């Protein structure tokens, strides 16, 4: 001290903000949709990511196809992971793991099918090109062949449409898992001449 003078105190202050985040990220918008079927080998796999706390750590996101991480082939951002895959026919399992910057992790796992084989269909009745009856029994048989032990199958309620001379008569056919049967009603028998029945059959992959 000099006389009554007081020494001036000096110092440096510091502060830190801590955000407590115990909520894991959300994984949604799964593509292809769970339990769906796709009719092509080239498939975009995608999942949307969200985190309301510390935010997604993009570099920590994992995408696995049939248990194998796709590595550098995936595009990872703070709100999405995507991968352009070329897949063989069959059932596929997908898994996405995401982590936020606080270290909370979340995972979603789902499956879908790749169906590259067209269904088969043919009319088995009438058996010939000519008929003497005005109410012939019309029978369509169909199947979805198995390839690599996999088939998406045919939904007769939505995958089979039929027409008579260009008119949709799908609702008049009795449809089962393997066939559809129709007989012209008494009120609308076939007139003499040419008549054509046509069918469109799709499996669950819409092939």
mmCIF file of C-alpha atoms in Angstrom:
data_model
loop_
_atom_site.group_PDB
_atom_site.id
_atom_site.type_symbol
_atom_site.label_atom_id
_atom_site.label_comp_id
_atom_site.label_asym_id
_atom_site.label_seq_id
_atom_site.Cartn_x
_atom_site.Cartn_y
_atom_site.Cartn_z
ATOM 1 C CA UNK A 1 0.000 0.000 0.000
ATOM 2 C CA UNK A 2 0.982 3.548 -0.534
ATOM 3 C CA UNK A 3 -0.671 5.739 2.040
ATOM 4 C CA UNK A 4 -4.366 4.949 2.258
ATOM 5 C CA UNK A 5 -4.638 3.706 -1.376
ATOM 6 C CA UNK A 6 -6.227 0.275 -1.859
ATOM 7 C CA UNK A 7 -4.943 -2.265 -4.378
ATOM 8 C CA UNK A 8 -7.297 -2.956 -7.353
ATOM 9 C CA UNK A 9 -8.279 -6.640 -7.607
ATOM 10 C CA UNK A 10 -8.382 -8.181 -11.104
ATOM 11 C CA UNK A 11 -9.488 -11.639 -12.333
ATOM 12 C CA UNK A 12 -10.984 -13.704 -15.178
ATOM 13 C CA UNK A 13 -14.500 -15.208 -15.089
ATOM 14 C CA UNK A 14 -15.721 -18.354 -16.871
ATOM 15 C CA UNK A 15 -19.117 -19.996 -17.410
ATOM 16 C CA UNK A 16 -20.396 -23.190 -18.945
ATOM 17 C CA UNK A 17 -23.901 -24.287 -19.905
ATOM 18 C CA UNK A 18 -24.809 -27.935 -19.425
ATOM 19 C CA UNK A 19 -27.862 -29.408 -21.170
ATOM 20 C CA UNK A 20 -29.153 -32.616 -19.637
ATOM 21 C CA UNK A 21 -30.375 -34.842 -22.465
ATOM 22 C CA UNK A 22 -31.632 -38.333 -21.644
ATOM 23 C CA UNK A 23 -34.111 -38.671 -24.539
ATOM 24 C CA UNK A 24 -33.008 -40.926 -27.415
ATOM 25 C CA UNK A 25 -33.442 -39.883 -31.057
ATOM 26 C CA UNK A 26 -36.580 -40.699 -33.039
ATOM 27 C CA UNK A 27 -36.309 -42.875 -36.163
ATOM 28 C CA UNK A 28 -39.274 -42.703 -38.555
ATOM 29 C CA UNK A 29 -40.252 -42.540 -42.246
ATOM 30 C CA UNK A 30 -38.892 -46.019 -42.918
ATOM 31 C CA UNK A 31 -38.483 -46.763 -46.640
ATOM 32 C CA UNK A 32 -39.320 -49.272 -48.036
ATOM 33 C CA UNK A 33 -42.302 -49.519 -45.711
ATOM 34 C CA UNK A 34 -42.180 -52.353 -43.167
ATOM 35 C CA UNK A 35 -43.560 -55.668 -44.487
ATOM 36 C CA UNK A 36 -43.944 -54.263 -48.007
ATOM 37 C CA UNK A 37 -42.798 -55.707 -51.335
ATOM 38 C CA UNK A 38 -40.897 -53.996 -54.141
ATOM 39 C CA UNK A 39 -40.789 -55.268 -57.751
ATOM 40 C CA UNK A 40 -37.224 -54.177 -58.573
ATOM 41 C CA UNK A 41 -33.649 -54.853 -57.547
ATOM 42 C CA UNK A 42 -32.611 -51.188 -57.242
ATOM 43 C CA UNK A 43 -34.097 -49.952 -53.981
ATOM 44 C CA UNK A 44 -33.666 -46.718 -52.037
ATOM 45 C CA UNK A 45 -33.398 -47.464 -48.327
ATOM 46 C CA UNK A 46 -34.124 -44.467 -46.125
ATOM 47 C CA UNK A 47 -34.973 -43.421 -42.576
ATOM 48 C CA UNK A 48 -35.672 -39.969 -41.176
ATOM 49 C CA UNK A 49 -34.042 -38.932 -37.883
ATOM 50 C CA UNK A 50 -35.003 -36.356 -35.269
ATOM 51 C CA UNK A 51 -33.741 -35.300 -31.854
ATOM 52 C CA UNK A 52 -35.252 -32.487 -29.806
ATOM 53 C CA UNK A 53 -32.329 -32.275 -27.377
ATOM 54 C CA UNK A 54 -28.670 -32.223 -28.334
ATOM 55 C CA UNK A 55 -29.230 -33.119 -31.990
ATOM 56 C CA UNK A 56 -28.238 -36.082 -34.175
ATOM 57 C CA UNK A 57 -24.574 -37.078 -34.392
ATOM 58 C CA UNK A 58 -24.636 -37.844 -38.120
ATOM 59 C CA UNK A 59 -21.331 -39.691 -38.200
ATOM 60 C CA UNK A 60 -22.546 -42.207 -35.623
ATOM 61 C CA UNK A 61 -25.576 -43.368 -37.634
ATOM 62 C CA UNK A 62 -25.471 -47.009 -38.741
ATOM 63 C CA UNK A 63 -27.463 -48.664 -41.537
ATOM 64 C CA UNK A 64 -27.394 -52.457 -41.794
ATOM 65 C CA UNK A 65 -28.799 -54.599 -44.617
ATOM 66 C CA UNK A 66 -29.172 -58.259 -43.647
ATOM 67 C CA UNK A 67 -26.852 -57.652 -40.712
ATOM 68 C CA UNK A 68 -24.074 -55.951 -42.701
ATOM 69 C CA UNK A 69 -23.289 -52.252 -42.199
ATOM 70 C CA UNK A 70 -23.254 -50.498 -45.586
ATOM 71 C CA UNK A 71 -20.356 -48.215 -44.651
ATOM 72 C CA UNK A 72 -19.385 -45.322 -46.917
ATOM 73 C CA UNK A 73 -22.175 -46.144 -49.364
ATOM 74 C CA UNK A 74 -24.741 -44.468 -47.090
ATOM 75 C CA UNK A 75 -25.505 -40.753 -47.037
ATOM 76 C CA UNK A 76 -25.742 -39.588 -43.417
ATOM 77 C CA UNK A 77 -27.035 -36.153 -42.383
ATOM 78 C CA UNK A 78 -28.415 -34.643 -39.190
ATOM 79 C CA UNK A 79 -31.973 -35.642 -40.154
ATOM 80 C CA UNK A 80 -31.706 -38.655 -42.493
ATOM 81 C CA UNK A 81 -29.768 -41.709 -43.564
ATOM 82 C CA UNK A 82 -30.168 -43.175 -47.045
ATOM 83 C CA UNK A 83 -28.577 -45.835 -49.217
ATOM 84 C CA UNK A 84 -29.044 -46.817 -52.879
ATOM 85 C CA UNK A 85 -29.027 -50.622 -52.777
ATOM 86 C CA UNK A 86 -28.975 -53.283 -55.486
ATOM 87 C CA UNK A 87 -30.589 -56.369 -53.957
ATOM 88 C CA UNK A 88 -31.225 -59.952 -54.937
ATOM 89 C CA UNK A 89 -34.731 -61.388 -54.818
ATOM 90 C CA UNK A 90 -35.933 -62.432 -51.394
ATOM 91 C CA UNK A 91 -36.774 -61.169 -47.932
ATOM 92 C CA UNK A 92 -34.516 -58.438 -46.540
ATOM 93 C CA UNK A 93 -33.895 -57.205 -42.970
ATOM 94 C CA UNK A 94 -32.951 -53.587 -42.286
ATOM 95 C CA UNK A 95 -31.693 -51.897 -39.138
ATOM 96 C CA UNK A 96 -30.949 -48.239 -38.451
ATOM 97 C CA UNK A 97 -29.108 -47.067 -35.325
ATOM 98 C CA UNK A 98 -28.912 -43.372 -34.452
ATOM 99 C CA UNK A 99 -27.130 -41.449 -31.710
ATOM 100 C CA UNK A 100 -27.517 -37.895 -30.469
ATOM 101 C CA UNK A 101 -24.609 -35.696 -29.371
ATOM 102 C CA UNK A 102 -25.283 -36.560 -25.739
ATOM 103 C CA UNK A 103 -24.709 -40.245 -26.464
ATOM 104 C CA UNK A 104 -28.341 -41.463 -26.328
ATOM 105 C CA UNK A 105 -28.963 -44.206 -28.865
ATOM 106 C CA UNK A 106 -32.035 -45.557 -30.639
ATOM 107 C CA UNK A 107 -32.611 -48.338 -33.180
ATOM 108 C CA UNK A 108 -35.325 -49.460 -35.584
ATOM 109 C CA UNK A 109 -35.436 -52.802 -37.354
ATOM 110 C CA UNK A 110 -37.834 -53.857 -40.098
ATOM 111 C CA UNK A 111 -38.195 -56.129 -43.109
ATOM 112 C CA UNK A 112 -39.451 -56.055 -46.691
ATOM 113 C CA UNK A 113 -39.341 -58.273 -49.766
ATOM 114 C CA UNK A 114 -37.820 -57.937 -53.234
ATOM 115 C CA UNK A 115 -39.946 -59.795 -55.806
ATOM 116 C CA UNK A 116 -38.510 -59.923 -59.343
ATOM 117 C CA UNK A 117 -40.642 -62.794 -60.703
ATOM 118 C CA UNK A 118 -43.896 -62.159 -62.556
ATOM 119 C CA UNK A 119 -47.016 -64.144 -61.614
ATOM 120 C CA UNK A 120 -48.427 -66.723 -64.033
ATOM 121 C CA UNK A 121 -52.056 -66.879 -65.203
ATOM 122 C CA UNK A 122 -54.091 -68.734 -67.822
ATOM 123 C CA UNK A 123 -57.729 -69.494 -68.652
ATOM 124 C CA UNK A 124 -58.419 -73.215 -68.276
ATOM 125 C CA UNK A 125 -62.124 -73.068 -69.147
ATOM 126 C CA UNK A 126 -63.733 -73.050 -71.648
ATOM 127 C CA UNK A 127 -61.344 -75.686 -72.945
ATOM 128 C CA UNK A 128 -61.807 -74.806 -76.606
ATOM 129 C CA UNK A 129 -62.345 -71.805 -78.815
ATOM 130 C CA UNK A 130 -65.994 -72.645 -79.486
ATOM 131 C CA UNK A 131 -69.001 -73.087 -77.214
ATOM 132 C CA UNK A 132 -72.619 -74.019 -77.873
ATOM 133 C CA UNK A 133 -73.879 -72.660 -74.549
ATOM 134 C CA UNK A 134 -74.725 -69.057 -73.868
ATOM 135 C CA UNK A 135 -73.508 -69.404 -70.278
ATOM 136 C CA UNK A 136 -70.069 -71.034 -70.472
ATOM 137 C CA UNK A 137 -68.061 -71.611 -67.282
ATOM 138 C CA UNK A 138 -65.026 -69.330 -67.352
ATOM 139 C CA UNK A 139 -62.126 -70.306 -65.117
ATOM 140 C CA UNK A 140 -58.836 -68.450 -64.597
ATOM 141 C CA UNK A 141 -55.965 -70.089 -62.712
ATOM 142 C CA UNK A 142 -52.963 -68.168 -61.373
ATOM 143 C CA UNK A 143 -49.895 -68.553 -59.190
ATOM 144 C CA UNK A 144 -46.873 -66.559 -58.055
ATOM 145 C CA UNK A 145 -43.745 -68.685 -58.612
ATOM 146 C CA UNK A 146 -41.178 -69.010 -55.850
ATOM 147 C CA UNK A 147 -37.662 -67.786 -56.569
ATOM 148 C CA UNK A 148 -34.806 -68.223 -54.087
ATOM 149 C CA UNK A 149 -37.396 -69.583 -51.693
ATOM 150 C CA UNK A 150 -39.379 -66.329 -51.825
ATOM 151 C CA UNK A 151 -42.729 -65.207 -53.228
ATOM 152 C CA UNK A 152 -44.844 -62.165 -52.364
ATOM 153 C CA UNK A 153 -48.025 -64.056 -53.322
ATOM 154 C CA UNK A 154 -51.245 -62.940 -54.983
ATOM 155 C CA UNK A 155 -54.046 -61.208 -53.108
ATOM 156 C CA UNK A 156 -57.190 -62.257 -55.008
ATOM 157 C CA UNK A 157 -59.155 -59.332 -53.571
ATOM 158 C CA UNK A 158 -56.852 -56.677 -55.039
ATOM 159 C CA UNK A 159 -54.480 -58.424 -57.451
ATOM 160 C CA UNK A 160 -56.929 -59.924 -59.946
ATOM 161 C CA UNK A 161 -59.106 -57.980 -62.406
ATOM 162 C CA UNK A 162 -61.216 -59.481 -65.196
ATOM 163 C CA UNK A 163 -63.235 -58.176 -68.099
ATOM 164 C CA UNK A 164 -65.832 -59.517 -70.534
ATOM 165 C CA UNK A 165 -65.840 -57.824 -73.926
ATOM 166 C CA UNK A 166 -64.118 -54.815 -72.364
ATOM 167 C CA UNK A 167 -66.541 -54.548 -69.409
ATOM 168 C CA UNK A 168 -65.148 -54.997 -65.905
ATOM 169 C CA UNK A 169 -66.755 -58.111 -64.388
ATOM 170 C CA UNK A 170 -64.217 -58.656 -61.584
ATOM 171 C CA UNK A 171 -66.909 -58.455 -58.897
ATOM 172 C CA UNK A 172 -68.861 -61.264 -60.590
ATOM 173 C CA UNK A 173 -65.974 -63.750 -60.459
ATOM 174 C CA UNK A 174 -65.626 -65.977 -57.412
ATOM 175 C CA UNK A 175 -61.951 -65.571 -56.513
ATOM 176 C CA UNK A 176 -59.730 -67.776 -54.374
ATOM 177 C CA UNK A 177 -55.999 -67.889 -53.691
ATOM 178 C CA UNK A 178 -55.340 -69.779 -56.949
ATOM 179 C CA UNK A 179 -58.320 -69.284 -59.268
ATOM 180 C CA UNK A 180 -61.296 -67.163 -60.312
ATOM 181 C CA UNK A 181 -64.515 -68.662 -61.694
ATOM 182 C CA UNK A 182 -67.373 -66.965 -63.560
ATOM 183 C CA UNK A 183 -70.551 -67.897 -65.421
ATOM 184 C CA UNK A 184 -72.573 -65.294 -67.308
ATOM 185 C CA UNK A 185 -75.777 -64.590 -65.355
ATOM 186 C CA UNK A 186 -79.192 -65.633 -66.629
ATOM 187 C CA UNK A 187 -80.054 -61.980 -67.156
ATOM 188 C CA UNK A 188 -77.008 -61.455 -69.399
ATOM 189 C CA UNK A 189 -76.286 -64.596 -71.441
ATOM 190 C CA UNK A 190 -73.741 -64.451 -74.243
ATOM 191 C CA UNK A 191 -75.083 -63.508 -77.622
ATOM 192 C CA UNK A 192 -73.964 -65.464 -80.667
ATOM 193 C CA UNK A 193 -70.591 -64.364 -81.977
ATOM 194 C CA UNK A 194 -67.129 -63.518 -80.675
ATOM 195 C CA UNK A 195 -66.566 -62.751 -77.000
ATOM 196 C CA UNK A 196 -63.336 -62.043 -75.169
ATOM 197 C CA UNK A 197 -62.382 -62.510 -71.545
ATOM 198 C CA UNK A 198 -59.230 -60.796 -70.327
ATOM 199 C CA UNK A 199 -57.433 -60.915 -66.985
ATOM 200 C CA UNK A 200 -54.747 -58.874 -65.231
ATOM 201 C CA UNK A 201 -52.962 -60.539 -62.323
ATOM 202 C CA UNK A 202 -50.467 -58.767 -60.054
ATOM 203 C CA UNK A 203 -48.624 -60.136 -57.062
ATOM 204 C CA UNK A 204 -48.241 -58.153 -53.870
ATOM 205 C CA UNK A 205 -45.171 -56.387 -55.258
ATOM 206 C CA UNK A 206 -47.427 -55.087 -58.087
ATOM 207 C CA UNK A 207 -45.535 -56.960 -60.762
#
